[in-house]
Short mmCIF file of C-alpha atoms in Angstrom, two decimals:
data_model
loop_
_atom_site.label_atom_id
_atom_site.label_comp_id
_atom_site.label_asym_id
_atom_site.label_seq_id
_atom_site.Cartn_x
_atom_site.Cartn_y
_atom_site.Cartn_z
CA MET A 1 -28.32 -25.90 -21.16
CA ARG A 2 -28.15 -29.37 -22.64
CA GLY A 3 -31.24 -31.55 -22.58
CA GLY A 4 -33.61 -29.08 -20.92
CA LYS A 5 -34.89 -25.57 -20.68
CA ALA A 6 -32.62 -22.59 -20.13
CA ARG A 7 -32.88 -21.28 -16.59
CA VAL A 8 -30.99 -17.99 -16.70
CA SER A 9 -33.23 -15.67 -14.73
CA LEU A 10 -32.73 -12.88 -12.20
CA THR A 11 -35.21 -11.33 -9.81
CA GLY A 12 -35.35 -9.85 -6.34
CA VAL A 13 -33.07 -7.88 -4.05
CA LEU A 14 -29.27 -7.91 -4.38
CA ASP A 15 -27.06 -8.89 -1.45
CA ASP A 16 -25.22 -6.14 0.47
CA CYS A 17 -27.66 -3.44 -0.70
CA PHE A 18 -31.35 -2.61 -0.80
CA CYS A 19 -32.01 -2.54 -4.52
CA ASP A 20 -33.94 -4.95 -6.70
CA ILE A 21 -32.84 -6.13 -10.12
CA GLU A 22 -36.08 -5.18 -11.85
CA SER A 23 -35.64 -1.51 -10.87
CA ILE A 24 -32.09 -1.47 -12.21
CA ASP A 25 -33.23 -2.99 -15.52
CA VAL A 26 -35.89 -0.35 -16.07
CA PHE A 27 -33.66 2.54 -14.99
CA ASN A 28 -30.73 1.43 -17.12
CA ASN A 29 -32.45 0.27 -20.28
CA PHE A 30 -34.82 3.23 -20.64
CA LYS A 31 -32.85 6.13 -19.13
CA ILE A 32 -29.13 5.49 -18.68
CA TYR A 33 -28.25 3.29 -21.66
CA PRO A 34 -29.41 5.72 -24.39
CA ARG A 35 -27.59 8.64 -22.72
CA ILE A 36 -24.29 6.86 -22.11
CA GLN A 37 -24.23 5.58 -25.69
CA LYS A 38 -24.60 9.10 -27.04
CA LEU A 39 -22.01 10.46 -24.59
CA THR A 40 -19.27 7.94 -25.34
CA GLU A 41 -19.52 8.74 -29.05
CA ARG A 42 -18.32 12.31 -28.44
CA ASP A 43 -14.73 13.10 -29.42
CA TYR A 44 -13.58 13.59 -25.83
CA PHE A 45 -14.67 10.08 -24.81
CA ARG A 46 -13.98 8.06 -27.94
CA TYR A 47 -10.16 8.33 -27.79
CA TYR A 48 -8.26 6.52 -25.04
CA ARG A 49 -4.52 6.79 -24.52
CA VAL A 50 -2.98 3.44 -23.61
CA ASN A 51 0.32 1.58 -23.64
CA LEU A 52 -0.32 -1.84 -25.15
CA ASN A 53 3.40 -2.68 -25.40
CA ARG A 54 4.23 -2.91 -21.69
CA PRO A 55 5.60 -6.42 -21.04
CA CYS A 56 3.86 -8.80 -18.67
CA PRO A 57 5.72 -8.63 -15.34
CA PHE A 58 4.65 -12.11 -14.20
CA TRP A 59 5.20 -14.61 -17.04
CA PRO A 60 6.43 -14.74 -20.68
CA ASP A 61 4.10 -13.18 -23.22
CA ASP A 62 2.10 -15.78 -25.20
CA SER A 63 0.91 -13.32 -27.86
CA HIS A 64 -2.56 -13.63 -29.45
CA CYS A 65 -2.72 -17.38 -29.95
CA SER A 66 -4.98 -19.44 -27.79
CA ILE A 67 -4.74 -22.90 -29.33
CA LYS A 68 -2.36 -25.84 -29.13
CA ASP A 69 1.16 -25.18 -30.48
CA CYS A 70 0.32 -21.54 -31.09
CA GLN A 71 0.73 -19.88 -27.70
CA VAL A 72 4.29 -18.56 -27.56
CA GLU A 73 5.81 -18.64 -31.02
CA PRO A 74 4.29 -16.68 -33.92
CA CYS A 75 1.87 -18.62 -36.08
CA PRO A 76 3.73 -20.71 -38.68
CA GLU A 77 3.16 -19.86 -42.33
CA LEU A 78 0.51 -21.93 -44.06
CA ALA A 79 2.94 -22.54 -46.92
CA TYR A 80 5.27 -24.38 -44.54
CA VAL A 81 2.52 -26.80 -43.51
CA LEU A 82 1.55 -27.40 -47.14
CA PHE A 83 5.21 -28.09 -47.93
CA CYS A 84 5.32 -30.72 -45.17
CA PHE A 85 2.22 -32.29 -46.69
CA CYS A 86 3.83 -32.43 -50.12
CA ILE A 87 6.85 -34.38 -48.87
CA GLY A 88 4.78 -37.09 -47.27
CA GLY A 89 3.04 -35.77 -44.12
CA GLN A 90 -0.22 -37.51 -43.24
CA TYR A 91 -3.28 -35.71 -44.51
CA SER A 92 -5.24 -35.88 -41.25
CA GLN A 93 -2.43 -34.23 -39.27
CA VAL A 94 -1.93 -31.55 -41.91
CA ALA A 95 -5.65 -30.84 -41.98
CA ASN A 96 -5.61 -30.38 -38.19
CA ASP A 97 -2.57 -28.10 -38.43
CA ILE A 98 -4.24 -25.99 -41.11
CA THR A 99 -7.36 -25.67 -38.94
CA ASP A 100 -5.25 -24.69 -35.93
CA ILE A 101 -3.36 -22.10 -37.97
CA ALA A 102 -6.62 -20.69 -39.34
CA ASP A 103 -7.98 -20.40 -35.77
CA CYS A 104 -4.78 -18.75 -34.62
CA GLU A 105 -4.69 -16.31 -37.51
CA GLN A 106 -8.36 -15.52 -36.86
CA ALA A 107 -7.54 -14.75 -33.22
CA GLN A 108 -4.72 -12.47 -34.35
CA ASP A 109 -6.94 -10.66 -36.88
CA LEU A 110 -9.92 -10.24 -34.56
CA GLY A 111 -7.75 -9.19 -31.63
CA ALA A 112 -5.66 -6.66 -33.56
CA ILE A 113 -6.04 -2.95 -32.87
CA ASN A 114 -7.33 -0.69 -35.63
CA SER A 115 -4.94 2.24 -35.22
CA THR A 116 -6.34 4.31 -38.08
CA LEU A 117 -6.20 8.03 -37.26
CA SER A 118 -6.43 10.99 -39.63
CA ASN A 119 -3.67 13.63 -39.73
CA TYR A 120 -6.20 16.14 -38.37
CA THR A 121 -6.89 13.86 -35.40
CA LYS A 122 -3.17 13.37 -34.71
CA GLU A 123 -2.64 17.13 -34.69
CA ALA A 124 -5.59 17.51 -32.31
CA PHE A 125 -3.97 15.04 -29.89
CA GLU A 126 -0.85 17.23 -29.75
CA ASP A 127 -3.08 20.16 -28.82
CA TRP A 128 -4.81 18.04 -26.16
CA ALA A 129 -1.41 17.10 -24.71
CA ARG A 130 -0.35 20.75 -24.47
CA HIS A 131 -3.64 21.59 -22.74
CA ASP A 132 -3.39 18.67 -20.28
CA ASP A 133 0.29 19.32 -19.50
CA ALA A 134 -0.61 22.85 -18.44
CA GLN A 135 -2.83 21.45 -15.67
CA ASP A 136 -1.58 20.56 -12.21
CA HIS A 137 -1.69 16.84 -11.40
CA PHE A 138 -1.59 15.11 -8.06
CA CYS A 139 -1.46 11.48 -9.15
CA GLU A 140 0.69 9.11 -11.17
CA LEU A 141 -0.20 9.48 -14.85
CA ASP A 142 1.31 6.19 -16.07
CA ASP A 143 -0.08 5.51 -19.59
CA GLU A 144 -0.89 9.17 -20.16
CA THR A 145 2.79 10.19 -20.22
CA SER A 146 4.48 6.97 -21.35
CA PRO A 147 6.36 7.41 -24.66
CA ASP A 148 4.99 4.00 -25.70
CA ALA A 149 1.37 5.06 -25.20
CA ASN A 150 -0.87 5.95 -28.13
CA TYR A 151 -4.41 7.14 -28.58
CA VAL A 152 -6.86 4.48 -29.76
CA ASP A 153 -10.23 5.19 -31.33
CA LEU A 154 -12.63 3.09 -29.24
CA LEU A 155 -15.39 3.27 -31.85
CA LEU A 156 -13.09 1.58 -34.38
CA ASN A 157 -12.14 -1.09 -31.83
CA PRO A 158 -15.37 -2.38 -30.27
CA GLU A 159 -15.22 -4.93 -27.48
CA ARG A 160 -16.34 -8.28 -28.90
CA TYR A 161 -15.30 -11.87 -29.55
CA THR A 162 -11.66 -12.21 -30.68
CA GLY A 163 -10.93 -15.93 -30.36
CA TYR A 164 -8.75 -15.28 -27.31
CA LYS A 165 -9.44 -18.18 -24.95
CA GLY A 166 -7.96 -21.29 -23.37
CA PRO A 167 -4.93 -21.47 -21.02
CA SER A 168 -3.77 -17.91 -21.71
CA ALA A 169 -7.10 -16.37 -20.70
CA TRP A 170 -7.45 -18.82 -17.79
CA ARG A 171 -4.09 -17.77 -16.42
CA VAL A 172 -4.98 -14.07 -16.44
CA TRP A 173 -8.32 -14.48 -14.66
CA ASN A 174 -7.06 -17.14 -12.26
CA SER A 175 -4.22 -14.81 -11.27
CA ILE A 176 -6.71 -12.03 -10.59
CA TYR A 177 -9.02 -14.24 -8.53
CA GLU A 178 -6.37 -16.27 -6.69
CA GLU A 179 -3.75 -13.62 -6.00
CA ASN A 180 -5.79 -10.48 -5.56
CA CYS A 181 -9.33 -11.16 -4.44
CA PHE A 182 -10.50 -11.65 -0.88
CA LYS A 183 -12.20 -14.69 -2.35
CA PRO A 184 -14.95 -16.76 -0.70
CA ARG A 185 -13.44 -20.23 -0.69
CA SER A 186 -16.75 -21.90 -1.53
CA VAL A 187 -16.94 -20.26 -4.96
CA TYR A 188 -16.68 -22.64 -7.89
CA ARG A 189 -13.79 -21.77 -10.22
CA PRO A 190 -15.27 -21.69 -13.71
CA LEU A 191 -12.02 -21.02 -15.57
CA ASN A 192 -9.97 -23.93 -14.35
CA PRO A 193 -12.10 -26.94 -13.42
CA MET A 194 -8.99 -28.85 -12.33
CA VAL A 195 -8.74 -26.65 -9.22
CA PRO A 196 -11.01 -28.17 -6.54
CA PRO A 197 -13.23 -25.94 -4.37
CA ARG A 198 -12.15 -25.47 -0.77
CA GLY A 199 -14.04 -25.07 2.49
CA LYS A 200 -16.30 -22.12 3.20
CA GLU A 201 -14.87 -18.87 4.50
CA CYS A 202 -16.81 -15.85 5.73
CA LEU A 203 -15.73 -12.40 4.62
CA CYS A 204 -16.45 -8.95 6.00
CA LEU A 205 -18.51 -6.58 3.86
CA GLU A 206 -15.48 -4.72 2.47
CA LYS A 207 -13.78 -7.87 1.22
CA ARG A 208 -17.02 -9.27 -0.17
CA VAL A 209 -17.41 -6.01 -2.08
CA PHE A 210 -13.97 -6.31 -3.64
CA TYR A 211 -14.54 -9.88 -4.81
CA ARG A 212 -17.97 -9.01 -6.21
CA LEU A 213 -16.54 -6.07 -8.16
CA ILE A 214 -14.00 -8.28 -9.92
CA SER A 215 -16.56 -11.01 -10.53
CA GLY A 216 -18.98 -8.41 -11.92
CA LEU A 217 -16.32 -7.05 -14.27
CA HIS A 218 -15.57 -10.59 -15.47
CA SER A 219 -19.27 -11.25 -16.08
CA SER A 220 -19.68 -8.00 -18.00
CA ILE A 221 -16.77 -8.81 -20.31
CA ASN A 222 -18.14 -12.29 -20.94
CA ILE A 223 -21.57 -10.89 -21.85
CA HIS A 224 -19.97 -8.58 -24.43
CA LEU A 225 -18.13 -11.51 -26.01
CA CYS A 226 -21.34 -13.55 -26.19
CA ALA A 227 -23.42 -10.66 -27.53
CA GLU A 228 -20.91 -9.66 -30.23
CA TYR A 229 -19.85 -13.11 -31.41
CA LEU A 230 -18.43 -13.95 -34.83
CA LEU A 231 -21.27 -16.05 -36.21
CA ASP A 232 -20.04 -16.30 -39.78
CA GLU A 233 -17.11 -15.07 -41.83
CA GLY A 234 -17.81 -14.74 -45.54
CA TRP A 235 -15.99 -13.13 -48.45
CA GLY A 236 -14.82 -9.84 -46.97
CA LYS A 237 -17.80 -9.58 -44.64
CA SER A 238 -18.28 -10.86 -41.10
CA LEU A 239 -21.59 -11.53 -39.39
CA TRP A 240 -21.64 -10.57 -35.71
CA GLY A 241 -24.43 -11.26 -33.28
CA PRO A 242 -25.54 -12.97 -30.05
CA ASN A 243 -24.40 -16.53 -29.40
CA VAL A 244 -27.02 -18.03 -27.08
CA GLN A 245 -25.18 -21.31 -26.51
CA GLU A 246 -22.01 -19.47 -25.48
CA PHE A 247 -24.08 -17.38 -23.08
CA ARG A 248 -25.60 -20.50 -21.54
CA GLN A 249 -22.21 -22.11 -21.02
CA ARG A 250 -21.10 -19.10 -19.00
CA PHE A 251 -24.27 -18.24 -17.07
CA ASP A 252 -26.82 -21.07 -17.07
CA PRO A 253 -26.87 -22.50 -13.48
CA ALA A 254 -26.90 -26.05 -14.89
CA GLU A 255 -23.73 -25.35 -16.90
CA THR A 256 -21.89 -23.51 -14.11
CA LYS A 257 -22.67 -25.63 -11.05
CA GLY A 258 -25.12 -23.00 -9.86
CA GLU A 259 -22.70 -20.07 -10.15
CA GLY A 260 -24.27 -18.37 -13.19
CA THR A 261 -26.89 -16.45 -11.21
CA ARG A 262 -24.31 -15.22 -8.71
CA ARG A 263 -22.05 -13.99 -11.52
CA LEU A 264 -24.88 -11.97 -13.04
CA LYS A 265 -25.87 -10.52 -9.66
CA ASN A 266 -22.29 -9.38 -9.22
CA LEU A 267 -22.58 -7.52 -12.53
CA TYR A 268 -25.57 -5.61 -11.14
CA PHE A 269 -23.68 -4.94 -7.93
CA LEU A 270 -20.73 -3.49 -9.86
CA TYR A 271 -23.17 -1.36 -11.86
CA LEU A 272 -24.56 0.08 -8.61
CA ILE A 273 -21.08 0.88 -7.27
CA GLU A 274 -20.05 2.77 -10.41
CA LEU A 275 -23.46 4.45 -10.66
CA ARG A 276 -23.00 5.71 -7.10
CA ALA A 277 -19.53 7.03 -7.92
CA LEU A 278 -20.86 8.92 -10.95
CA SER A 279 -23.58 10.57 -8.86
CA LYS A 280 -20.98 11.55 -6.25
CA VAL A 281 -18.46 13.09 -8.66
CA ALA A 282 -20.95 15.45 -10.33
CA PRO A 283 -19.87 18.51 -8.25
CA TYR A 284 -16.35 18.19 -9.66
CA PHE A 285 -17.64 18.73 -13.21
CA GLU A 286 -20.31 21.30 -12.31
CA ARG A 287 -17.65 23.94 -11.67
CA ALA A 288 -17.44 26.42 -14.56
CA PHE A 289 -13.71 26.13 -15.20
CA VAL A 290 -13.79 22.32 -15.65
CA ASN A 291 -13.99 21.66 -19.39
CA LEU A 292 -13.77 18.58 -21.59
CA TYR A 293 -11.15 19.96 -23.95
CA THR A 294 -10.88 18.91 -27.60
CA GLY A 295 -10.04 22.29 -29.14
CA ASP A 296 -13.51 22.69 -30.66
CA HIS A 297 -15.34 25.04 -28.29
CA GLN A 298 -18.82 24.13 -29.53
CA GLU A 299 -18.04 20.41 -29.27
CA ASP A 300 -16.64 20.92 -25.76
CA ARG A 301 -19.70 22.87 -24.65
CA THR A 302 -22.14 20.30 -26.03
CA THR A 303 -20.23 17.40 -24.49
CA LYS A 304 -20.22 19.00 -21.04
CA GLU A 305 -23.95 19.72 -21.27
CA LEU A 306 -24.61 16.07 -22.11
CA LEU A 307 -22.37 14.96 -19.25
CA LEU A 308 -24.15 17.16 -16.70
CA GLN A 309 -27.53 15.90 -17.93
CA PHE A 310 -26.23 12.36 -17.49
CA PHE A 311 -25.09 13.12 -13.92
CA ASN A 312 -28.56 14.46 -13.11
CA ASP A 313 -30.00 11.15 -14.27
CA THR A 314 -27.60 9.17 -12.05
CA LYS A 315 -28.59 11.28 -9.04
CA ALA A 316 -32.26 10.51 -9.67
CA PHE A 317 -31.85 6.78 -9.02
CA PRO A 318 -33.75 6.12 -5.75
CA MET A 319 -31.87 3.06 -4.46
CA HIS A 320 -28.17 3.91 -4.53
CA PHE A 321 -25.58 1.70 -2.85
CA ASP A 322 -24.71 3.08 0.59
CA GLU A 323 -20.95 3.47 0.50
CA LYS A 324 -20.96 4.56 4.17
CA SER A 325 -21.34 0.90 5.08
CA MET A 326 -17.86 0.31 3.68
CA PHE A 327 -14.84 0.96 5.91
CA ALA A 328 -17.15 1.81 8.77
CA GLY A 329 -14.96 0.24 11.48
CA GLN A 330 -12.14 1.70 13.58
CA LYS A 331 -10.19 4.50 11.90
CA MET A 332 -6.90 2.59 11.63
CA GLU A 333 -8.63 -0.59 10.47
CA ALA A 334 -10.54 1.35 7.82
CA LYS A 335 -7.34 3.01 6.64
CA THR A 336 -5.62 -0.38 6.36
CA LEU A 337 -8.49 -1.85 4.36
CA LYS A 338 -8.50 1.10 1.96
CA GLU A 339 -4.77 0.68 1.37
CA GLU A 340 -5.27 -3.04 0.88
CA PHE A 341 -7.91 -2.31 -1.74
CA ARG A 342 -5.58 0.08 -3.52
CA LEU A 343 -2.64 -2.34 -3.62
CA HIS A 344 -4.76 -5.28 -4.78
CA PHE A 345 -6.28 -3.15 -7.49
CA LYS A 346 -2.88 -1.88 -8.63
CA ASN A 347 -1.75 -5.48 -9.02
CA ILE A 348 -4.83 -6.32 -11.10
CA SER A 349 -3.94 -3.43 -13.40
CA ARG A 350 -0.49 -4.95 -13.88
CA ILE A 351 -1.97 -8.38 -14.62
CA MET A 352 -3.94 -6.79 -17.48
CA ASP A 353 -0.57 -6.25 -19.20
CA CYS A 354 -0.39 -10.04 -19.48
CA VAL A 355 -3.50 -10.35 -21.68
CA GLY A 356 -2.25 -11.84 -24.94
CA CYS A 357 -4.77 -10.16 -27.26
CA SER A 358 -4.30 -6.46 -28.01
CA LYS A 359 -7.99 -5.61 -28.24
CA CYS A 360 -8.78 -7.60 -25.08
CA ARG A 361 -5.91 -5.85 -23.30
CA LEU A 362 -7.22 -2.46 -24.43
CA TRP A 363 -10.68 -3.02 -22.99
CA GLY A 364 -9.37 -4.84 -19.93
CA LYS A 365 -7.08 -1.94 -19.04
CA LEU A 366 -9.77 0.64 -19.73
CA GLN A 367 -12.43 -1.07 -17.60
CA THR A 368 -9.95 -1.76 -14.81
CA GLN A 369 -8.98 1.91 -14.72
CA GLY A 370 -12.64 2.91 -14.89
CA LEU A 371 -13.43 0.80 -11.83
CA GLY A 372 -10.33 2.10 -10.04
CA THR A 373 -11.44 5.66 -10.74
CA ALA A 374 -14.92 4.90 -9.36
CA LEU A 375 -13.38 3.58 -6.14
CA LYS A 376 -11.11 6.64 -5.95
CA ILE A 377 -14.24 8.83 -6.09
CA LEU A 378 -16.04 6.88 -3.35
CA PHE A 379 -12.94 7.04 -1.15
CA SER A 380 -12.73 10.83 -1.68
CA GLU A 381 -16.20 11.96 -0.65
CA LYS A 382 -14.94 14.59 1.82
CA GLU A 383 -12.45 15.99 -0.69
CA ILE A 384 -15.17 16.29 -3.35
CA LYS A 385 -17.53 18.04 -0.93
CA ASN A 386 -14.80 20.57 -0.10
CA LEU A 387 -13.73 21.34 -3.67
CA PRO A 388 -12.59 24.95 -4.19
CA GLU A 389 -14.97 26.82 -6.48
CA HIS A 390 -12.35 28.87 -8.29
CA SER A 391 -9.05 26.99 -7.97
CA PRO A 392 -8.47 24.13 -10.44
CA SER A 393 -5.04 23.27 -9.01
CA LYS A 394 -6.18 22.34 -5.50
CA GLY A 395 -8.16 19.48 -4.03
CA PHE A 396 -9.57 16.39 -5.71
CA GLN A 397 -8.34 15.85 -9.29
CA LEU A 398 -9.26 13.63 -12.25
CA THR A 399 -7.11 13.32 -15.36
CA ARG A 400 -8.42 13.00 -18.90
CA GLN A 401 -7.45 9.33 -18.83
CA GLU A 402 -9.45 8.65 -15.69
CA ILE A 403 -12.52 10.52 -16.98
CA VAL A 404 -12.51 8.66 -20.31
CA ALA A 405 -12.05 5.30 -18.55
CA LEU A 406 -14.74 6.06 -15.96
CA LEU A 407 -17.45 6.91 -18.51
CA ASN A 408 -16.55 4.20 -21.02
CA GLY A 409 -16.18 1.60 -18.27
CA PHE A 410 -19.63 2.39 -16.96
CA GLY A 411 -20.88 2.42 -20.55
CA ARG A 412 -19.74 -1.19 -20.87
CA LEU A 413 -21.70 -2.16 -17.74
CA SER A 414 -24.80 -0.37 -18.99
CA THR A 415 -24.45 -2.20 -22.32
CA SER A 416 -24.07 -5.55 -20.53
CA ILE A 417 -27.36 -5.09 -18.67
CA HIS A 418 -29.05 -4.03 -21.91
CA GLN A 419 -27.61 -7.09 -23.70
CA LEU A 420 -28.69 -9.32 -20.85
CA HIS A 421 -32.27 -8.20 -21.45
CA ASN A 422 -31.87 -9.25 -25.11
CA PHE A 423 -30.49 -12.67 -24.13
CA ARG A 424 -33.47 -13.29 -21.85
CA ALA A 425 -35.77 -12.64 -24.80
CA LEU A 426 -33.77 -15.00 -27.04
CA LEU A 427 -33.83 -17.74 -24.41
CA LYS A 428 -37.60 -17.49 -24.10
CA GLU A 429 -37.93 -17.91 -27.86
CA LYS A 430 -35.90 -21.12 -27.73
CA ARG A 431 -37.97 -22.79 -25.03
#
């Protein structure tokens, strides 16, 4: 906030549920966050199979660059600019061009995927594929079977600031909000200030939920970028850490026309939805024949034990979101709303293919699939309750891809709430 004290604070009960923010903070930061961090470091959860080469179906790809003259074409070579300078170009223009190129090259470097994998790991993936192919599937596998998909080590590719911003990022998020969300018309559009707000519009609970989920996901991603910001880049070593000013610009009510608090509340709401889904899906994994296969039996056993312990923790939360309040109307109306959710969400997944930064696309696709998997679980409560005890090929199914996305996606939300606690402490210090 410019010229005054920071006012980013959250307290009280969330809308559309009976849970207070303080309870979520304590539960997450002291119980859930340590467990989910340990769990997502296990081999089963650290590798995510994804196709980062699928073309954007809505507009031409603008690659990694997010600055003027560097959005569609590859970044020009620095030598070319220096050559123009030598034959008489004005120094001020050349200096600006060099700065722009440096910014663009930084965005390319920071947004690039680290695809380093050992030969042993590559051989293990072939074994995983044989194991997974032997299972019966009842859903579209998409990235899991695409010949263009590859495994990515998530620990080598952390979600953090990449320099990807500006019109390219605006277009992705505006497309998600404008084309997919059942959006309250009174909400201020933070990404494109040229779009004026429209009159108020009331939404039923189901459509409010959908908008709040997308807003919460957007807030979570922004917190990660602020918390893991490139503060300094020295000789072969980068300094990463929290950028308080960037955080204020995105969440301080004075900087966001009062929307910052609502964005953060939507993050907590999304956390509750996914937490509820995790508590509901536990019976699927509690069956003896369900294993988290990596080929190392001891590793698999330990990972499943950690996962079941984690599920027990999620069940212990006393103020879960009541999913029965969703789709509680007439049977046909409820069925239509569920299908509408599914189609909107499928379109959001396709929009993620338009993200012009590989690392941003990786985490965007993973968290979108994680949220989609959580909704699939909440929509399948009856199927999960009636799971066959001894038949893995019947009833409700989750693929490896969905499981990895579900746990890592929730891990990102848990990390966001933990990082938010750290930002509050930093803001108090600066008062």
